[in-house]
Amino acid sequence: MKRIAFVLAISLCAVAWLYQFRATAQPKPAVTFNKHIAPIFFKRCAECHRPGEAAPFSVLSYKDVRPWAKSIKEKVVSRAMPPWHAAAHAGEWANDPRLSQAEIEQITAWVEGGTREGAETDLPPLPQFTAGWRIGQPDLVIPMPETFKLEAKGPDEYQYFEVDPGFKQDTFVQQAEARPGNRRIVHHIIVFIKPPTGDAAEPKPSQAEIDRQEQAKISYQDGFLVRTKAGAPVHDDACSLPNGGAGVQRDGKDDAGEIVWLAAYAPGTPPYRLPVGTAIKVPAGSKLLFQIHYSKALGSEQTDRSSIGLVFAKQPSAKQPPDKELLVRAVHNEYFRIPAGAAEHRVTACWTVPAGISVFSLMPHMHMRGKSQRIEAFYPDGRRVVLLDVPRWDFAWQTNYEPRRALTLPKGTRVLVTSTFDNSVRNKFNPDPTGDVRWGEPTYDEMLIAFISYTNLHQADSRKAGNR
């Protein structure tokens, strides 16, 4: 009986081994572009990787993708693409484009398996886009008033162009996209709203004028650019200052410090696409002010005529505006100084929330020496929460982070923004590690800003109460 049991056990092991051998010996189905890879690219990558956009190639066809296959594999395995710089320990984001591990393995298998195209019938329908726009077909396109001619040489330029959109009544915008006319020279665009000022004389200087006077003490005009004087007071930790570090409230900011802007463009920055019930208000009679930062890195004469596209909120009438209006606060420090050669220089700015808000997005901004930025909230009940942590800042890809879940900051919440800068020779992007660096508009100076887009918590409730 023992011998029979032994023979039976050996037989069962042999059968199991044979089954396992046959299972592993079975060739896996070939991974093809049309069946396995195109659905990933169409969903995750096509918004930027398509004709007319900034990415260097299109993912809408096998012919366009095939020459880039090895590079694609390297970038997705290293998670350099799709670009994303927020740390995983702080926040969850609705616009997180990162690939899943399964998607990365699928792309790797496709490249290592010979980049097969596959059957034409397996190709899914192409995603639908409006040529030239990420927001779809705009209801209104407003270009700069005229074509701008940029000289070949010299420092960067900040140019301002004002246009009248002709709005005779308050207008509410749900989607807005600033579009560069010449990507080779346009570093960024901000389109501000300039409401009509009225004729009434003010009995005393506005807060904006007071801030302008203060700014004049520390800054100067260098051609087309505003820069900080070398001898201006230094406050790396600006949270001890009454205004948290903010300087002048320039064109495009109201007296309370909220930026009244309509759209922005920078590499990696998505257009505003607001949910139903939320919109940006453009008051009747307002002008639009294009602020455009031009780079002369090409070294040749260039022209540009950038524009903005608008999709209006579908409201019954101007008398029934959206429940919530989007505002933007720039929490920034204009008084810091980064010493020559400093590899880890810390700078802070603060803002105390004057009334309860719901955060729509958070967007860090620095220049070439920017290394990291963290945004924290100190709540009135004593809690301290990291809202956003970007440990590896990338000047070439500036993301606007949109919380996946509602993020509310009650009145009295203190927002702390902490940035680090690398002004050493180890920073390969550093324009000049031999000199101290102050705040300034050109990219060879520095900035510390956290843009907080938000709506007021009380707004919807007060409007509903007014309609009862």
JSON list of N, CA, C and O in Angstrom, two decimals, residues 139-157:
[
{"chain": "A", "resi": 139, "resn": "ASP", "atom": "N", "xyz": [-17.08, 79.83, -27.27]},
{"chain": "A", "resi": 139, "resn": "ASP", "atom": "CA", "xyz": [-18.19, 80.69, -27.69]},
{"chain": "A", "resi": 139, "resn": "ASP", "atom": "C", "xyz": [-17.66, 82.01, -28.23]},
{"chain": "A", "resi": 139, "resn": "ASP", "atom": "O", "xyz": [-18.31, 82.65, -29.07]},
{"chain": "A", "resi": 140, "resn": "LEU", "atom": "N", "xyz": [-16.48, 82.42, -27.75]},
{"chain": "A", "resi": 140, "resn": "LEU", "atom": "CA", "xyz": [-15.89, 83.67, -28.19]},
{"chain": "A", "resi": 140, "resn": "LEU", "atom": "C", "xyz": [-14.38, 83.56, -28.14]},
{"chain": "A", "resi": 140, "resn": "LEU", "atom": "O", "xyz": [-13.82, 83.06, -27.15]},
{"chain": "A", "resi": 141, "resn": "VAL", "atom": "N", "xyz": [-13.71, 84.00, -29.20]},
{"chain": "A", "resi": 141, "resn": "VAL", "atom": "CA", "xyz": [-12.25, 84.07, -29.25]},
{"chain": "A", "resi": 141, "resn": "VAL", "atom": "C", "xyz": [-11.85, 85.54, -29.32]},
{"chain": "A", "resi": 141, "resn": "VAL", "atom": "O", "xyz": [-12.32, 86.28, -30.18]},
{"chain": "A", "resi": 142, "resn": "ILE", "atom": "N", "xyz": [-10.98, 85.95, -28.40]},
{"chain": "A", "resi": 142, "resn": "ILE", "atom": "CA", "xyz": [-10.54, 87.35, -28.33]},
{"chain": "A", "resi": 142, "resn": "ILE", "atom": "C", "xyz": [-9.03, 87.38, -28.51]},
{"chain": "A", "resi": 142, "resn": "ILE", "atom": "O", "xyz": [-8.29, 86.93, -27.62]},
{"chain": "A", "resi": 143, "resn": "PRO", "atom": "N", "xyz": [-8.53, 87.89, -29.63]},
{"chain": "A", "resi": 143, "resn": "PRO", "atom": "CA", "xyz": [-7.09, 87.97, -29.83]},
{"chain": "A", "resi": 143, "resn": "PRO", "atom": "C", "xyz": [-6.52, 89.26, -29.25]},
{"chain": "A", "resi": 143, "resn": "PRO", "atom": "O", "xyz": [-7.26, 90.18, -28.88]},
{"chain": "A", "resi": 144, "resn": "MET", "atom": "N", "xyz": [-5.21, 89.32, -29.17]},
{"chain": "A", "resi": 144, "resn": "MET", "atom": "CA", "xyz": [-4.54, 90.58, -28.87]},
{"chain": "A", "resi": 144, "resn": "MET", "atom": "C", "xyz": [-4.95, 91.61, -29.91]},
{"chain": "A", "resi": 144, "resn": "MET", "atom": "O", "xyz": [-5.27, 91.25, -31.05]},
{"chain": "A", "resi": 145, "resn": "PRO", "atom": "N", "xyz": [-4.95, 92.90, -29.57]},
{"chain": "A", "resi": 145, "resn": "PRO", "atom": "CA", "xyz": [-5.42, 93.91, -30.51]},
{"chain": "A", "resi": 145, "resn": "PRO", "atom": "C", "xyz": [-4.63, 93.95, -31.82]},
{"chain": "A", "resi": 145, "resn": "PRO", "atom": "O", "xyz": [-5.17, 94.31, -32.85]},
{"chain": "A", "resi": 146, "resn": "GLU", "atom": "N", "xyz": [-3.33, 93.58, -31.75]},
{"chain": "A", "resi": 146, "resn": "GLU", "atom": "CA", "xyz": [-2.51, 93.60, -32.96]},
{"chain": "A", "resi": 146, "resn": "GLU", "atom": "C", "xyz": [-1.33, 92.65, -32.79]},
{"chain": "A", "resi": 146, "resn": "GLU", "atom": "O", "xyz": [-1.03, 92.20, -31.67]},
{"chain": "A", "resi": 147, "resn": "THR", "atom": "N", "xyz": [-0.67, 92.34, -33.89]},
{"chain": "A", "resi": 147, "resn": "THR", "atom": "CA", "xyz": [0.49, 91.47, -33.84]},
{"chain": "A", "resi": 147, "resn": "THR", "atom": "C", "xyz": [1.66, 92.20, -33.19]},
{"chain": "A", "resi": 147, "resn": "THR", "atom": "O", "xyz": [1.93, 93.36, -33.51]},
{"chain": "A", "resi": 148, "resn": "PHE", "atom": "N", "xyz": [2.35, 91.50, -32.28]},
{"chain": "A", "resi": 148, "resn": "PHE", "atom": "CA", "xyz": [3.50, 92.09, -31.60]},
{"chain": "A", "resi": 148, "resn": "PHE", "atom": "C", "xyz": [4.79, 91.59, -32.23]},
{"chain": "A", "resi": 148, "resn": "PHE", "atom": "O", "xyz": [4.93, 90.40, -32.54]},
{"chain": "A", "resi": 149, "resn": "LYS", "atom": "N", "xyz": [5.72, 92.48, -32.42]},
{"chain": "A", "resi": 149, "resn": "LYS", "atom": "CA", "xyz": [7.02, 92.16, -33.00]},
{"chain": "A", "resi": 149, "resn": "LYS", "atom": "C", "xyz": [8.08, 92.16, -31.90]},
{"chain": "A", "resi": 149, "resn": "LYS", "atom": "O", "xyz": [8.29, 93.17, -31.24]},
{"chain": "A", "resi": 150, "resn": "LEU", "atom": "N", "xyz": [8.75, 91.02, -31.70]},
{"chain": "A", "resi": 150, "resn": "LEU", "atom": "CA", "xyz": [9.77, 90.88, -30.67]},
{"chain": "A", "resi": 150, "resn": "LEU", "atom": "C", "xyz": [11.15, 90.98, -31.30]},
{"chain": "A", "resi": 150, "resn": "LEU", "atom": "O", "xyz": [11.46, 90.26, -32.27]},
{"chain": "A", "resi": 151, "resn": "GLU", "atom": "N", "xyz": [11.98, 91.86, -30.77]},
{"chain": "A", "resi": 151, "resn": "GLU", "atom": "CA", "xyz": [13.33, 92.02, -31.29]},
{"chain": "A", "resi": 151, "resn": "GLU", "atom": "C", "xyz": [14.16, 90.76, -31.04]},
{"chain": "A", "resi": 151, "resn": "GLU", "atom": "O", "xyz": [13.86, 89.96, -30.15]},
{"chain": "A", "resi": 152, "resn": "ALA", "atom": "N", "xyz": [15.25, 90.63, -31.79]},
{"chain": "A", "resi": 152, "resn": "ALA", "atom": "CA", "xyz": [16.04, 89.40, -31.74]},
{"chain": "A", "resi": 152, "resn": "ALA", "atom": "C", "xyz": [16.85, 89.27, -30.46]},
{"chain": "A", "resi": 152, "resn": "ALA", "atom": "O", "xyz": [17.01, 88.16, -29.93]},
{"chain": "A", "resi": 153, "resn": "LYS", "atom": "N", "xyz": [17.38, 90.37, -29.96]},
{"chain": "A", "resi": 153, "resn": "LYS", "atom": "CA", "xyz": [18.31, 90.28, -28.84]},
{"chain": "A", "resi": 153, "resn": "LYS", "atom": "C", "xyz": [17.86, 91.17, -27.69]},
{"chain": "A", "resi": 153, "resn": "LYS", "atom": "O", "xyz": [17.02, 92.04, -27.84]},
{"chain": "A", "resi": 154, "resn": "GLY", "atom": "N", "xyz": [18.49, 90.92, -26.52]},
{"chain": "A", "resi": 154, "resn": "GLY", "atom": "CA", "xyz": [18.18, 91.71, -25.34]},
{"chain": "A", "resi": 154, "resn": "GLY", "atom": "C", "xyz": [17.56, 90.85, -24.26]},
{"chain": "A", "resi": 154, "resn": "GLY", "atom": "O", "xyz": [17.37, 89.64, -24.42]},
{"chain": "A", "resi": 155, "resn": "PRO", "atom": "N", "xyz": [17.19, 91.46, -23.13]},
{"chain": "A", "resi": 155, "resn": "PRO", "atom": "CA", "xyz": [16.57, 90.72, -22.03]},
{"chain": "A", "resi": 155, "resn": "PRO", "atom": "C", "xyz": [15.13, 90.34, -22.36]},
{"chain": "A", "resi": 155, "resn": "PRO", "atom": "O", "xyz": [14.53, 90.84, -23.31]},
{"chain": "A", "resi": 156, "resn": "ASP", "atom": "N", "xyz": [14.58, 89.44, -21.54]},
{"chain": "A", "resi": 156, "resn": "ASP", "atom": "CA", "xyz": [13.16, 89.09, -21.67]},
{"chain": "A", "resi": 156, "resn": "ASP", "atom": "C", "xyz": [12.30, 90.34, -21.58]},
{"chain": "A", "resi": 156, "resn": "ASP", "atom": "O", "xyz": [12.73, 91.38, -21.07]},
{"chain": "A", "resi": 157, "resn": "GLU", "atom": "N", "xyz": [11.07, 90.22, -22.08]},
{"chain": "A", "resi": 157, "resn": "GLU", "atom": "CA", "xyz": [10.14, 91.34, -22.02]},
{"chain": "A", "resi": 157, "resn": "GLU", "atom": "C", "xyz": [8.81, 90.90, -21.42]},
{"chain": "A", "resi": 157, "resn": "GLU", "atom": "O", "xyz": [8.31, 89.82, -21.74]}
]
